[in-house]
mmCIF file of C-alpha atoms and ligand atoms in Angstrom:
data_model
loop_
_atom_site.group_PDB
_atom_site.id
_atom_site.type_symbol
_atom_site.label_atom_id
_atom_site.label_comp_id
_atom_site.label_asym_id
_atom_site.label_seq_id
_atom_site.Cartn_x
_atom_site.Cartn_y
_atom_site.Cartn_z
ATOM 1 C CA MET A 1 10.759 -12.856 -16.906
ATOM 2 C CA SER A 2 10.305 -15.533 -19.093
ATOM 3 C CA HIS A 3 6.362 -16.529 -19.518
ATOM 4 C CA ILE A 4 5.732 -12.419 -19.692
ATOM 5 C CA ASP A 5 4.184 -12.871 -23.039
ATOM 6 C CA SER A 6 1.138 -15.947 -19.989
ATOM 7 C CA ILE A 7 1.185 -13.544 -17.742
ATOM 8 C CA ARG A 8 -0.523 -10.715 -20.068
ATOM 9 C CA LYS A 9 -3.138 -12.665 -21.547
ATOM 10 C CA ASP A 10 -3.823 -13.615 -17.789
ATOM 11 C CA PHE A 11 -4.897 -9.283 -17.719
ATOM 12 C CA PRO A 12 -7.706 -9.320 -20.013
ATOM 13 C CA ILE A 13 -6.926 -5.131 -19.623
ATOM 14 C CA LEU A 14 -3.759 -4.854 -21.030
ATOM 15 C CA LYS A 15 -4.956 -6.137 -24.116
ATOM 16 C CA ARG A 16 -7.295 -2.654 -24.753
ATOM 17 C CA GLU A 17 -6.481 0.319 -25.982
ATOM 18 C CA VAL A 18 -6.460 4.245 -24.770
ATOM 19 C CA ASN A 19 -6.873 7.170 -28.285
ATOM 20 C CA GLY A 20 -5.949 4.665 -31.187
ATOM 21 C CA LYS A 21 -2.599 3.466 -28.941
ATOM 22 C CA PRO A 22 -1.985 0.160 -27.009
ATOM 23 C CA LEU A 23 -1.591 0.727 -23.349
ATOM 24 C CA VAL A 24 0.592 0.819 -21.569
ATOM 25 C CA TYR A 25 -0.502 0.511 -17.990
ATOM 26 C CA LEU A 26 2.466 2.716 -16.010
ATOM 27 C CA ASP A 27 0.608 2.940 -12.694
ATOM 28 C CA ASN A 28 1.008 0.841 -10.933
ATOM 29 C CA ALA A 29 1.968 2.260 -7.297
ATOM 30 C CA ALA A 30 -1.414 3.442 -7.526
ATOM 31 C CA THR A 31 -3.171 0.816 -8.289
ATOM 32 C CA SER A 32 -2.656 -2.474 -9.852
ATOM 33 C CA GLN A 33 -5.052 -4.283 -12.200
ATOM 34 C CA THR A 34 -6.615 -7.530 -12.071
ATOM 35 C CA PRO A 35 -5.999 -10.872 -13.235
ATOM 36 C CA GLN A 36 -8.652 -12.662 -14.653
ATOM 37 C CA GLN A 37 -8.030 -15.059 -11.802
ATOM 38 C CA VAL A 38 -9.581 -13.225 -8.875
ATOM 39 C CA ILE A 39 -12.030 -11.260 -11.649
ATOM 40 C CA ASP A 40 -13.239 -15.324 -12.021
ATOM 41 C CA VAL A 41 -13.342 -15.417 -7.505
ATOM 42 C CA ILE A 42 -15.525 -12.281 -7.635
ATOM 43 C CA VAL A 43 -17.986 -13.346 -11.059
ATOM 44 C CA ASP A 44 -18.130 -16.840 -9.127
ATOM 45 C CA TYR A 45 -19.436 -15.433 -5.943
ATOM 46 C CA TYR A 46 -22.062 -13.051 -7.028
ATOM 47 C CA GLN A 47 -23.604 -16.850 -10.010
ATOM 48 C CA ASN A 48 -23.368 -18.795 -6.823
ATOM 49 C CA TYR A 49 -22.703 -17.943 -2.831
ATOM 50 C CA ASN A 50 -23.932 -15.239 -2.726
ATOM 51 C CA ALA A 51 -25.598 -14.119 0.586
ATOM 52 C CA ASN A 52 -24.132 -12.028 4.349
ATOM 53 C CA ILE A 53 -21.524 -14.159 6.446
ATOM 54 C CA HIS A 54 -21.989 -15.465 10.382
ATOM 55 C CA ARG A 55 -25.808 -14.784 10.804
ATOM 56 C CA GLY A 56 -27.025 -17.014 8.287
ATOM 57 C CA VAL A 57 -27.596 -21.497 9.114
ATOM 58 C CA HIS A 58 -28.689 -21.659 5.257
ATOM 59 C CA ALA A 59 -25.887 -23.057 2.820
ATOM 60 C CA LEU A 60 -25.329 -19.934 1.202
ATOM 61 C CA SER A 61 -24.958 -18.415 3.921
ATOM 62 C CA GLN A 62 -21.960 -21.028 4.833
ATOM 63 C CA GLU A 63 -20.501 -20.484 1.973
ATOM 64 C CA ALA A 64 -19.887 -17.115 1.794
ATOM 65 C CA THR A 65 -18.682 -16.644 5.286
ATOM 66 C CA ASP A 66 -16.013 -20.557 4.836
ATOM 67 C CA LYS A 67 -14.684 -18.509 2.441
ATOM 68 C CA TYR A 68 -14.356 -15.541 3.754
ATOM 69 C CA GLU A 69 -13.135 -16.803 7.018
ATOM 70 C CA GLN A 70 -10.058 -19.353 4.180
ATOM 71 C CA ALA A 71 -9.354 -16.281 2.988
ATOM 72 C CA ARG A 72 -8.021 -14.517 6.497
ATOM 73 C CA ILE A 73 -6.326 -17.816 6.523
ATOM 74 C CA LYS A 74 -5.185 -17.393 3.723
ATOM 75 C CA ILE A 75 -3.571 -13.915 4.247
ATOM 76 C CA GLN A 76 -2.591 -14.482 8.245
ATOM 77 C CA GLN A 77 -0.156 -16.897 6.789
ATOM 78 C CA HIS A 78 1.101 -14.878 3.425
ATOM 79 C CA PHE A 79 2.135 -11.696 6.305
ATOM 80 C CA ASN A 80 2.820 -14.885 8.985
ATOM 81 C CA ALA A 81 0.787 -13.815 11.567
ATOM 82 C CA LYS A 82 1.256 -15.356 14.359
ATOM 83 C CA LYS A 83 -3.071 -15.857 14.533
ATOM 84 C CA THR A 84 -5.995 -16.081 12.675
ATOM 85 C CA HIS A 85 -7.769 -12.840 14.306
ATOM 86 C CA GLU A 86 -4.617 -10.607 14.127
ATOM 87 C CA ILE A 87 -5.903 -9.757 10.438
ATOM 88 C CA ILE A 88 -8.688 -7.310 10.888
ATOM 89 C CA PHE A 89 -10.406 -6.824 7.194
ATOM 90 C CA THR A 90 -11.093 -2.989 6.345
ATOM 91 C CA SER A 91 -11.254 -1.330 3.768
ATOM 92 C CA GLY A 92 -7.900 -0.374 2.748
ATOM 93 C CA THR A 93 -4.792 1.118 4.117
ATOM 94 C CA THR A 94 -6.588 4.684 5.330
ATOM 95 C CA HIS A 95 -9.284 2.481 6.707
ATOM 96 C CA SER A 96 -6.332 0.570 9.369
ATOM 97 C CA ILE A 97 -3.866 3.440 10.319
ATOM 98 C CA ASN A 98 -7.690 4.931 10.816
ATOM 99 C CA ILE A 99 -8.196 2.461 13.221
ATOM 100 C CA VAL A 100 -5.568 2.816 15.053
ATOM 101 C CA ALA A 101 -4.640 6.418 15.344
ATOM 102 C CA ASN A 102 -8.278 6.336 16.177
ATOM 103 C CA GLY A 103 -7.928 4.001 19.373
ATOM 104 C CA PHE A 104 -4.434 4.678 20.962
ATOM 105 C CA THR A 105 -6.553 8.021 21.061
ATOM 106 C CA SER A 106 -7.453 6.561 25.458
ATOM 107 C CA LEU A 107 -3.376 5.827 24.668
ATOM 108 C CA ILE A 108 -1.727 8.874 23.920
ATOM 109 C CA LYS A 109 -1.655 11.837 26.448
ATOM 110 C CA LYS A 110 -0.603 15.969 26.329
ATOM 111 C CA GLY A 111 3.184 16.449 25.421
ATOM 112 C CA ASP A 112 3.408 12.458 24.275
ATOM 113 C CA GLU A 113 5.358 11.925 21.276
ATOM 114 C CA ILE A 114 4.960 10.570 17.588
ATOM 115 C CA LEU A 115 7.286 10.409 15.249
ATOM 116 C CA VAL A 116 6.539 9.977 11.444
ATOM 117 C CA SER A 117 8.879 10.362 8.379
ATOM 118 C CA ALA A 118 9.170 12.743 5.872
ATOM 119 C CA MET A 119 8.036 11.020 2.785
ATOM 120 C CA GLU A 120 4.425 9.623 4.064
ATOM 121 C CA HIS A 121 1.598 9.187 1.835
ATOM 122 C CA HIS A 122 -1.872 11.612 3.573
ATOM 123 C CA SER A 123 -3.238 8.995 5.249
ATOM 124 C CA ASN A 124 -0.449 8.518 6.744
ATOM 125 C CA ILE A 125 0.260 11.891 8.167
ATOM 126 C CA VAL A 126 -3.148 13.393 8.854
ATOM 127 C CA PRO A 127 -4.787 10.594 11.390
ATOM 128 C CA TRP A 128 -1.704 11.179 13.324
ATOM 129 C CA GLN A 129 -1.919 15.044 12.987
ATOM 130 C CA MET A 130 -5.572 14.833 13.998
ATOM 131 C CA LEU A 131 -4.864 12.145 17.453
ATOM 132 C CA CYS A 132 -2.596 14.869 18.294
ATOM 133 C CA GLU A 133 -4.714 17.574 17.990
ATOM 134 C CA ARG A 134 -6.868 15.504 20.200
ATOM 135 C CA THR A 135 -4.495 14.761 22.602
ATOM 136 C CA GLY A 136 -1.740 17.156 22.971
ATOM 137 C CA ALA A 137 0.667 15.197 21.609
ATOM 138 C CA ILE A 138 3.558 16.326 19.789
ATOM 139 C CA LEU A 139 3.962 14.921 15.836
ATOM 140 C CA LYS A 140 7.443 14.872 15.241
ATOM 141 C CA VAL A 141 8.835 14.444 11.755
ATOM 142 C CA ILE A 142 12.127 11.956 11.466
ATOM 143 C CA PRO A 143 13.291 13.841 7.326
ATOM 144 C CA MET A 144 14.743 11.926 4.697
ATOM 145 C CA SER A 145 18.237 12.941 2.182
ATOM 146 C CA GLN A 146 18.548 14.653 -0.979
ATOM 147 C CA GLU A 147 18.201 10.901 -2.187
ATOM 148 C CA GLY A 148 14.991 9.834 -0.625
ATOM 149 C CA GLU A 149 16.502 8.087 2.441
ATOM 150 C CA LEU A 150 15.697 8.495 5.630
ATOM 151 C CA LEU A 151 18.354 10.582 7.573
ATOM 152 C CA MET A 152 18.550 7.229 10.372
ATOM 153 C CA ASN A 153 20.992 9.340 13.265
ATOM 154 C CA VAL A 154 18.146 11.959 13.773
ATOM 155 C CA TYR A 155 15.941 9.476 14.018
ATOM 156 C CA ASP A 156 18.124 8.415 16.777
ATOM 157 C CA ASP A 157 17.950 11.756 17.845
ATOM 158 C CA LEU A 158 14.721 12.724 18.189
ATOM 159 C CA LEU A 159 14.115 8.312 20.333
ATOM 160 C CA CYS A 160 13.109 9.259 23.530
ATOM 161 C CA ASP A 161 10.919 7.754 26.514
ATOM 162 C CA LYS A 162 8.220 10.328 25.192
ATOM 163 C CA THR A 163 8.193 8.124 22.380
ATOM 164 C CA LYS A 164 4.593 6.630 22.084
ATOM 165 C CA LEU A 165 4.667 5.987 18.357
ATOM 166 C CA VAL A 166 6.467 5.482 14.969
ATOM 167 C CA PHE A 167 4.565 6.019 11.816
ATOM 168 C CA CYS A 168 6.646 4.780 8.630
ATOM 169 C CA ASN A 169 5.977 2.967 5.140
ATOM 170 C CA HIS A 170 8.240 0.257 4.133
ATOM 171 C CA ILE A 171 8.216 1.986 0.829
ATOM 172 C CA SER A 172 7.085 5.185 -0.568
ATOM 173 C CA ASN A 173 4.549 6.096 -3.135
ATOM 174 C CA ALA A 174 6.108 8.972 -4.387
ATOM 175 C CA LEU A 175 9.589 8.055 -4.715
ATOM 176 C CA GLY A 176 10.367 4.317 -3.904
ATOM 177 C CA THR A 177 12.051 4.383 -1.402
ATOM 178 C CA ILE A 178 12.348 0.634 0.892
ATOM 179 C CA ASN A 179 13.077 1.830 4.006
ATOM 180 C CA PRO A 180 15.099 0.356 6.921
ATOM 181 C CA ILE A 181 11.990 -0.414 8.656
ATOM 182 C CA GLU A 182 14.138 -3.489 11.256
ATOM 183 C CA ASP A 183 15.816 -1.153 12.005
ATOM 184 C CA ILE A 184 13.689 1.357 12.589
ATOM 185 C CA ILE A 185 10.888 -0.530 15.158
ATOM 186 C CA GLU A 186 13.930 -2.798 17.306
ATOM 187 C CA LYS A 187 14.985 0.448 17.651
ATOM 188 C CA ALA A 188 11.357 2.276 18.823
ATOM 189 C CA HIS A 189 10.454 -0.788 20.218
ATOM 190 C CA ALA A 190 13.929 -0.079 22.135
ATOM 191 C CA VAL A 191 11.688 2.934 24.053
ATOM 192 C CA GLY A 192 8.641 1.286 24.688
ATOM 193 C CA ALA A 193 7.486 3.342 21.658
ATOM 194 C CA ALA A 194 4.765 1.346 19.322
ATOM 195 C CA VAL A 195 5.601 0.822 15.677
ATOM 196 C CA LEU A 196 2.764 0.994 12.270
ATOM 197 C CA ILE A 197 4.345 -0.312 9.558
ATOM 198 C CA ASP A 198 2.460 1.693 6.148
ATOM 199 C CA GLY A 199 3.318 -1.764 3.688
ATOM 200 C CA ALA A 200 -0.024 -0.582 0.617
ATOM 201 C CA GLN A 201 3.229 -0.535 -1.038
ATOM 202 C CA ALA A 202 5.920 -2.723 0.208
ATOM 203 C CA ALA A 203 2.701 -5.546 -0.271
ATOM 204 C CA PRO A 204 3.239 -6.177 -4.661
ATOM 205 C CA HIS A 205 6.663 -6.072 -4.122
ATOM 206 C CA ILE A 206 8.069 -7.961 -1.006
ATOM 207 C CA VAL A 207 6.537 -10.688 1.089
ATOM 208 C CA ALA A 208 7.342 -8.918 4.875
ATOM 209 C CA ASP A 209 6.230 -11.544 7.649
ATOM 210 C CA VAL A 210 5.219 -10.036 10.188
ATOM 211 C CA GLN A 211 6.401 -12.508 13.048
ATOM 212 C CA LYS A 212 10.986 -11.930 12.130
ATOM 213 C CA LEU A 213 9.785 -8.234 11.639
ATOM 214 C CA ASP A 214 8.229 -7.491 15.245
ATOM 215 C CA VAL A 215 6.030 -4.823 14.174
ATOM 216 C CA ASP A 216 3.214 -3.499 15.962
ATOM 217 C CA PHE A 217 0.816 -2.425 12.953
ATOM 218 C CA TYR A 218 0.690 -3.557 9.277
ATOM 219 C CA THR A 219 -1.452 -2.587 7.178
ATOM 220 C CA VAL A 220 -2.000 -3.580 3.567
ATOM 221 C CA SER A 221 -4.455 -2.438 0.577
ATOM 222 C CA ALA A 222 -5.868 -5.222 -1.880
ATOM 223 C CA HIS A 223 -5.871 -3.272 -4.921
ATOM 224 C CA LYS A 224 -1.599 -2.657 -5.111
ATOM 225 C CA ILE A 225 -1.459 -6.041 -5.327
ATOM 226 C CA CYS A 226 -3.872 -7.987 -8.177
ATOM 227 C CA GLY A 227 -6.128 -7.710 -6.238
ATOM 228 C CA PRO A 228 -10.410 -5.473 -5.786
ATOM 229 C CA THR A 229 -10.336 -1.500 -4.421
ATOM 230 C CA GLY A 230 -12.035 -1.207 -0.650
ATOM 231 C CA ILE A 231 -10.722 -4.221 0.996
ATOM 232 C CA GLY A 232 -7.286 -4.606 2.831
ATOM 233 C CA MET A 233 -6.227 -5.634 5.771
ATOM 234 C CA LEU A 234 -4.764 -4.065 9.313
ATOM 235 C CA TYR A 235 -2.059 -7.011 10.694
ATOM 236 C CA GLY A 236 -2.323 -6.024 14.755
ATOM 237 C CA LYS A 237 -0.194 -7.767 17.403
ATOM 238 C CA GLU A 238 -2.963 -9.257 19.734
ATOM 239 C CA GLU A 239 -2.295 -7.852 22.808
ATOM 240 C CA TRP A 240 -2.201 -4.025 20.796
ATOM 241 C CA LEU A 241 -5.450 -5.184 18.746
ATOM 242 C CA GLY A 242 -7.031 -5.851 22.397
ATOM 243 C CA LYS A 243 -5.844 -2.688 23.716
ATOM 244 C CA LEU A 244 -7.977 -0.364 20.788
ATOM 245 C CA PRO A 245 -11.595 0.059 21.573
ATOM 246 C CA PRO A 246 -13.819 -0.403 18.570
ATOM 247 C CA TYR A 247 -13.951 2.417 15.788
ATOM 248 C CA GLN A 248 -17.422 1.575 14.442
ATOM 249 C CA GLY A 249 -20.462 0.561 15.952
ATOM 250 C CA GLY A 250 -22.803 -2.036 14.126
ATOM 251 C CA GLY A 251 -23.877 -5.288 13.868
ATOM 252 C CA GLU A 252 -21.151 -7.330 13.888
ATOM 253 C CA MET A 253 -18.499 -6.120 16.479
ATOM 254 C CA ILE A 254 -20.935 -6.719 19.558
ATOM 255 C CA ALA A 255 -21.591 -10.044 22.400
ATOM 256 C CA GLU A 256 -24.498 -9.186 24.126
ATOM 257 C CA VAL A 257 -26.180 -5.098 23.768
ATOM 258 C CA THR A 258 -28.592 -3.960 25.803
ATOM 259 C CA PHE A 259 -29.735 -0.392 26.453
ATOM 260 C CA GLU A 260 -27.955 -0.452 29.418
ATOM 261 C CA LYS A 261 -24.497 -1.915 28.493
ATOM 262 C CA THR A 262 -22.642 -3.046 24.967
ATOM 263 C CA THR A 263 -20.143 -5.443 25.037
ATOM 264 C CA TYR A 264 -17.444 -5.860 22.605
ATOM 265 C CA ALA A 265 -17.164 -9.356 20.274
ATOM 266 C CA ASP A 266 -14.075 -11.033 20.080
ATOM 267 C CA LEU A 267 -11.730 -10.074 17.723
ATOM 268 C CA PRO A 268 -11.604 -9.926 14.658
ATOM 269 C CA HIS A 269 -15.079 -9.227 14.411
ATOM 270 C CA LYS A 270 -15.067 -6.137 17.040
ATOM 271 C CA PHE A 271 -13.413 -4.297 14.752
ATOM 272 C CA GLU A 272 -15.240 -5.374 11.522
ATOM 273 C CA ALA A 273 -19.000 -3.599 12.135
ATOM 274 C CA GLY A 274 -21.328 -4.424 9.551
ATOM 275 C CA THR A 275 -21.379 -6.085 6.491
ATOM 276 C CA PRO A 276 -18.032 -5.881 5.000
ATOM 277 C CA ASN A 277 -16.220 -6.594 1.402
ATOM 278 C CA ILE A 278 -16.866 -10.064 1.371
ATOM 279 C CA CYS A 279 -16.449 -10.737 -1.556
ATOM 280 C CA GLY A 280 -14.021 -7.831 -1.692
ATOM 281 C CA GLY A 281 -12.433 -10.293 0.991
ATOM 282 C CA ILE A 282 -12.272 -13.668 -1.146
ATOM 283 C CA ALA A 283 -11.382 -11.927 -4.092
ATOM 284 C CA PHE A 284 -7.843 -10.011 -1.842
ATOM 285 C CA GLY A 285 -7.104 -13.776 -1.181
ATOM 286 C CA ALA A 286 -6.800 -15.115 -4.658
ATOM 287 C CA ALA A 287 -5.165 -12.044 -5.543
ATOM 288 C CA LEU A 288 -2.871 -12.676 -3.325
ATOM 289 C CA ASP A 289 -2.509 -16.862 -4.060
ATOM 290 C CA TYR A 290 -2.061 -14.774 -7.588
ATOM 291 C CA MET A 291 1.257 -13.827 -6.756
ATOM 292 C CA ASN A 292 2.499 -15.867 -4.877
ATOM 293 C CA GLU A 293 2.568 -18.577 -7.600
ATOM 294 C CA ILE A 294 4.672 -16.383 -10.250
ATOM 295 C CA GLY A 295 6.689 -16.167 -7.105
ATOM 296 C CA PHE A 296 7.683 -12.469 -5.555
ATOM 297 C CA ASP A 297 11.008 -13.369 -5.744
ATOM 298 C CA ALA A 298 10.688 -14.396 -9.796
ATOM 299 C CA ILE A 299 8.484 -10.619 -9.602
ATOM 300 C CA ALA A 300 10.956 -8.411 -7.533
ATOM 301 C CA ALA A 301 13.938 -9.916 -9.388
ATOM 302 C CA TYR A 302 12.485 -8.882 -12.810
ATOM 303 C CA GLU A 303 11.153 -5.292 -11.211
ATOM 304 C CA HIS A 304 14.122 -4.392 -10.673
ATOM 305 C CA GLU A 305 15.205 -5.211 -14.511
ATOM 306 C CA LEU A 306 12.955 -3.073 -15.540
ATOM 307 C CA LEU A 307 13.848 -0.292 -13.124
ATOM 308 C CA GLU A 308 17.377 -0.707 -13.633
ATOM 309 C CA TYR A 309 16.816 -0.673 -17.915
ATOM 310 C CA ALA A 310 14.327 2.512 -17.210
ATOM 311 C CA THR A 311 16.390 4.702 -15.373
ATOM 312 C CA GLN A 312 19.059 4.769 -17.011
ATOM 313 C CA LYS A 313 17.162 5.414 -20.901
ATOM 314 C CA LEU A 314 15.207 8.083 -18.840
ATOM 315 C CA LEU A 315 18.451 9.688 -17.940
ATOM 316 C CA GLU A 316 19.803 9.630 -21.684
ATOM 317 C CA VAL A 317 17.156 12.263 -21.991
ATOM 318 C CA ASP A 318 18.597 15.604 -21.797
ATOM 319 C CA GLY A 319 16.963 17.814 -18.944
ATOM 320 C CA LEU A 320 15.751 14.595 -16.831
ATOM 321 C CA LYS A 321 16.651 14.435 -13.113
ATOM 322 C CA ILE A 322 14.866 11.688 -11.019
ATOM 323 C CA TYR A 323 13.618 12.382 -7.579
ATOM 324 C CA GLY A 324 14.544 9.502 -5.156
ATOM 325 C CA THR A 325 17.553 7.779 -5.831
ATOM 326 C CA ALA A 326 18.099 5.700 -3.002
ATOM 327 C CA LYS A 327 20.441 2.830 -3.198
ATOM 328 C CA ASN A 328 17.333 0.266 -2.374
ATOM 329 C CA LYS A 329 14.658 1.140 -4.066
ATOM 330 C CA THR A 330 11.799 -0.331 -6.308
ATOM 331 C CA SER A 331 10.529 0.089 -9.631
ATOM 332 C CA VAL A 332 9.235 3.841 -8.643
ATOM 333 C CA ILE A 333 10.921 6.016 -11.371
ATOM 334 C CA SER A 334 9.769 9.917 -10.598
ATOM 335 C CA PHE A 335 10.910 12.826 -12.834
ATOM 336 C CA ASN A 336 10.532 15.836 -14.285
ATOM 337 C CA ILE A 337 12.132 18.098 -17.272
ATOM 338 C CA ASN A 338 13.852 21.271 -17.016
ATOM 339 C CA GLY A 339 10.816 23.444 -17.596
ATOM 340 C CA ILE A 340 7.932 21.591 -17.793
ATOM 341 C CA HIS A 341 5.483 21.583 -15.716
ATOM 342 C CA PRO A 342 4.930 17.421 -14.843
ATOM 343 C CA TYR A 343 0.751 17.476 -15.643
ATOM 344 C CA ASP A 344 1.448 18.380 -19.291
ATOM 345 C CA ILE A 345 3.927 15.141 -20.129
ATOM 346 C CA GLY A 346 1.306 13.280 -18.371
ATOM 347 C CA THR A 347 -1.475 14.846 -21.211
ATOM 348 C CA ILE A 348 0.752 14.899 -23.634
ATOM 349 C CA LEU A 349 1.305 10.598 -22.826
ATOM 350 C CA ASP A 350 -2.182 9.899 -22.348
ATOM 351 C CA LYS A 351 -2.633 10.875 -25.903
ATOM 352 C CA LEU A 352 -0.033 8.138 -26.684
ATOM 353 C CA GLY A 353 -1.508 5.942 -24.509
ATOM 354 C CA ILE A 354 0.982 5.795 -21.573
ATOM 355 C CA ALA A 355 -0.913 6.104 -18.469
ATOM 356 C CA VAL A 356 1.792 7.409 -15.256
ATOM 357 C CA ARG A 357 0.288 10.046 -12.454
ATOM 358 C CA THR A 358 1.802 13.543 -11.463
ATOM 359 C CA GLY A 359 0.737 15.119 -9.366
ATOM 360 C CA HIS A 360 2.377 15.221 -5.781
ATOM 361 C CA HIS A 361 1.175 11.564 -5.647
ATOM 362 C CA CYS A 362 -0.782 12.371 -1.895
ATOM 363 C CA ALA A 363 2.916 13.318 -0.171
ATOM 364 C CA GLN A 364 3.066 17.373 -0.689
ATOM 365 C CA PRO A 365 5.865 17.598 1.750
ATOM 366 C CA ILE A 366 7.907 15.575 -0.408
ATOM 367 C CA MET A 367 7.071 17.818 -2.984
ATOM 368 C CA ASP A 368 7.592 20.693 -0.475
ATOM 369 C CA PHE A 369 11.349 19.068 0.430
ATOM 370 C CA TYR A 370 12.233 19.348 -3.399
ATOM 371 C CA LYS A 371 10.390 22.621 -4.205
ATOM 372 C CA ILE A 372 8.354 21.092 -6.783
ATOM 373 C CA PRO A 373 5.166 21.569 -7.949
ATOM 374 C CA GLY A 374 4.887 17.463 -8.799
ATOM 375 C CA THR A 375 6.899 14.635 -10.054
ATOM 376 C CA VAL A 376 6.138 12.947 -13.004
ATOM 377 C CA ARG A 377 5.640 9.418 -12.339
ATOM 378 C CA ALA A 378 5.965 5.885 -13.471
ATOM 379 C CA SER A 379 5.482 2.509 -11.999
ATOM 380 C CA PHE A 380 6.165 -0.178 -13.354
ATOM 381 C CA SER A 381 4.675 -4.126 -12.767
ATOM 382 C CA PHE A 382 5.297 -7.841 -13.055
ATOM 383 C CA TYR A 383 3.227 -7.613 -16.275
ATOM 384 C CA ASN A 384 5.568 -4.679 -17.977
ATOM 385 C CA THR A 385 7.908 -5.367 -20.273
ATOM 386 C CA MET A 386 11.206 -2.975 -21.737
ATOM 387 C CA GLU A 387 9.265 -2.945 -25.201
ATOM 388 C CA GLU A 388 7.531 -0.632 -22.468
ATOM 389 C CA VAL A 389 9.720 1.455 -21.245
ATOM 390 C CA ASP A 390 11.275 2.501 -24.783
ATOM 391 C CA VAL A 391 7.842 3.245 -25.754
ATOM 392 C CA LEU A 392 8.322 5.249 -22.465
ATOM 393 C CA VAL A 393 10.858 6.932 -23.686
ATOM 394 C CA GLU A 394 10.244 7.773 -26.760
ATOM 395 C CA ALA A 395 7.054 9.058 -25.867
ATOM 396 C CA ILE A 396 9.263 11.278 -23.631
ATOM 397 C CA LYS A 397 11.278 12.876 -26.119
ATOM 398 C CA ARG A 398 8.292 13.549 -28.136
ATOM 399 C CA ALA A 399 7.004 15.006 -25.344
ATOM 400 C CA LYS A 400 9.481 17.253 -24.622
ATOM 401 C CA ASN A 401 10.133 18.586 -28.322
ATOM 402 C CA MET A 402 6.278 19.680 -27.982
ATOM 403 C CA LEU A 403 7.068 21.493 -24.933
ATOM 404 C CA GLN A 404 10.266 22.992 -24.620
HETATM 405 C C1 LIG B 1 -2.081 3.866 -1.743
HETATM 406 C C2 LIG B 1 -1.679 4.425 -0.593
HETATM 407 C C3 LIG B 1 -1.646 4.353 1.129
HETATM 408 C C4 LIG B 1 -3.226 4.632 0.326
HETATM 409 O O1 LIG B 1 -3.262 3.430 0.140
HETATM 410 P P1 LIG B 1 -5.513 3.876 0.237
HETATM 411 O O2 LIG B 1 -5.542 2.147 -0.821
HETATM 412 O O3 LIG B 1 -6.176 4.421 -0.728
HETATM 413 O O4 LIG B 1 -6.573 3.345 1.603
HETATM 414 C C5 LIG B 1 -1.545 4.416 1.676
HETATM 415 N N1 LIG B 1 0.235 4.408 1.564
HETATM 416 C C6 LIG B 1 0.907 4.405 0.715
HETATM 417 C C7 LIG B 1 2.563 3.514 1.480
HETATM 418 C C8 LIG B 1 0.165 4.419 -0.316
HETATM 419 O O5 LIG B 1 0.625 3.385 -1.358
#
């Protein structure tokens, strides 16, 4: 990235120190940092036009409603949804998935089959298990290889006319694998199954075109793409969102209420009960603007360089093993060092100002697959530098000498 220095200046937090050392933030797969441009939008909202939306006739309410709805259009355009009302604001991916899993309760029956991939985040496993408990449907798993790639021939065998739903992440947060979702979606549709793709980990790196993918549901969390926490989206095809019952009852989601019967509001409001995260929605739009300004092609190319360089440098460390070596992966490196617990490495790195994640990364089945308690995960973003990779590698060598 030629203008990496000016990009880094956009992120005030990158200037701070941790334990007396310059912060090296490599936990981007858990949450990204927020540029000043997005922080300014948040401040502007509370300083100048904080008001509840959709109900007020007064100026502030109109202004807040306009900005919130403009953000929905930005999101629609970014993901190329056909209709604006196919974008539902949620609190994030977990909330989005729960809306769909809950909604399918009335559409699934005993003996139906639901497929999930072996590399799912817990938020894409547990809601389906709960759906199976409610309905008597059967959860089946698409297995993966040692490299962390889905076994697509087994997927072919699992698909049948009982398959009603397929769930898979676009990119694995624990391994970085980019899954072949085009193929997954096409094959699921061939047997009449609906597909939900969890795009939480993909949105920071790739622009998904939901119409081209022909995906039924796609989920995103704004806090992983330079936006604030507590806001995200559920994209759903109009025909599916029309079929699903609302998830929560309350204000905003109704057309008419009497004690005898309530009729629900049209999309998207049917799924948006109560006062939403108005400021968050507007800031979500601003975060997409920020990232589009840099450009996703430039981001992907630079992150690929970071990944290649970091992989090569890390593999020079004696006894270091990388989990997730798929041909097609993003800038996430999960690793362990012979005989050392990941938590111990993470603790020493923290003392040196380096933020990485240790543990099971909300994907315990992957850890069981490799028979390990967890990994150390360094995840890189477009605002990280090659120098930070060097700092990480030197710190790992130091930690290793202290612990072995
Ligand atoms: C972060 C993440 C989630 C959960 O997102 P929340 O924002 O915590 O709801 C789900 N799936 C994947 C792949 C993720 O990376």
